[in-house]
Amino acid sequence: MVYIMEFKVDGACRGNGQPGSTAVAVACLFTRNGTYIPKARHLPPDNPVPTNQRAEIRAIIIALKWALVRYSELSMGPYMDVRIKSDSKYVVNSMTTWIYKWIDNGWYNAAGRPVVNTDLFQRAFALQNKISQIGKVTYAWIPREENLDADIECKEALDRIQ
Amino acid sequence: MVYIMEFKVDGACRGNGQPGSTAVAVACLFTRNGTYIPKARHLPPDNPVPTNQRAEIRAIIIALKWALVRYSELSMGPYMDVRIKSDSKYVVNSMTTWIYKWIDNGWYNAAGRPVVNTDLFQRAFALQNKISQIGKVTYAWIPREENLDADIECKEALDRIQ
RNA sequence: UGACACCUGGUACC
DNA sequence: GGTACCAGGTGTCA
């Protein structure tokens, strides 16, 4: 028995790179009939300052957590096939390749500087490892134009918090 | 001997951004007594799809061509002073500033994507260069409210083609 | 140097 | 409410 979960995720950060920025992360869970259920989270306004990158990672975390909760609700303990699509090469490459290098080298980037957003990457990696024990997680990059659902949900979530 | 030509130009695109849009470009040549002679052109319905921006550039081209034809009709080979007013900052800034940057950088915009409508900009630039050998071309931005003559001519031209 | 995002602003066209 | 286009900028990595 295989339980497939397909997500599109996105993050948005109004005023990115400027003081007072506000950010939102969204995961959209797609159902068999082509519709989706969105889940949005507001990023804390500081500590650290929200950025577009943090929002994109945070969106991955929403999906991974969601998959684990869903699994816990299922009685038959199926094999989980979690598929996450993001338009951020930064997060997709981070989660699929770079993170293994960082774990290996003590979290330093190619420029010799400490990797940024390690807190979120480690949270995501821990969740991913949990899922690995009951299935698998795959990430795919899609262009922005194919991520409009999640993009719209982000903007609406931002509008709601103003 | 200086021959001054003053134009107001405008473009309009019904259904801009939607399939089946139709567009028109107009140049109005102003005469010493305050009246003007309009010249309108219909944009081809595809290849590429007409847009408001293409219509605005096309309007510049009408004026530039007109100036060259008029020059060829004059026997005394005067110094041409061609003045074009448009309510599109996009075209005015493109023709006065950005085009030099684009020529320099191989036609990439600030986002690193290829500049759009290069075909029309290059046509306009070639005409402008021809005039530069016999005079000069200056562009000025005017607010929409000061461009009502050309605006009305556009709408009428659109109505004529339906 | 490259890439993908995330914005801020502006004008027009509908 | 939307699209068509541009200029500036940051966030991050290889």
XYZ file of C-alpha atoms (C1' of nucleotides) in Angstrom, chain A residues 13 15-16 52 56 87 144, chain C residues 2-8:
14
model
C 8.296 38.107 1.638
C 9.804 44.124 1.556
C 12.429 41.424 1.232
C 12.199 35.185 0.852
C 10.647 29.113 0.876
C 9.985 27.119 -7.768
C 7.213 30.119 -11.353
C 26.001 32.062 -13.211
C 21.200 30.589 -11.491
C 16.522 30.712 -9.116
C 13.516 33.333 -6.198
C 11.661 37.579 -3.371
C 10.535 42.540 -3.622
C 10.244 48.280 -4.235
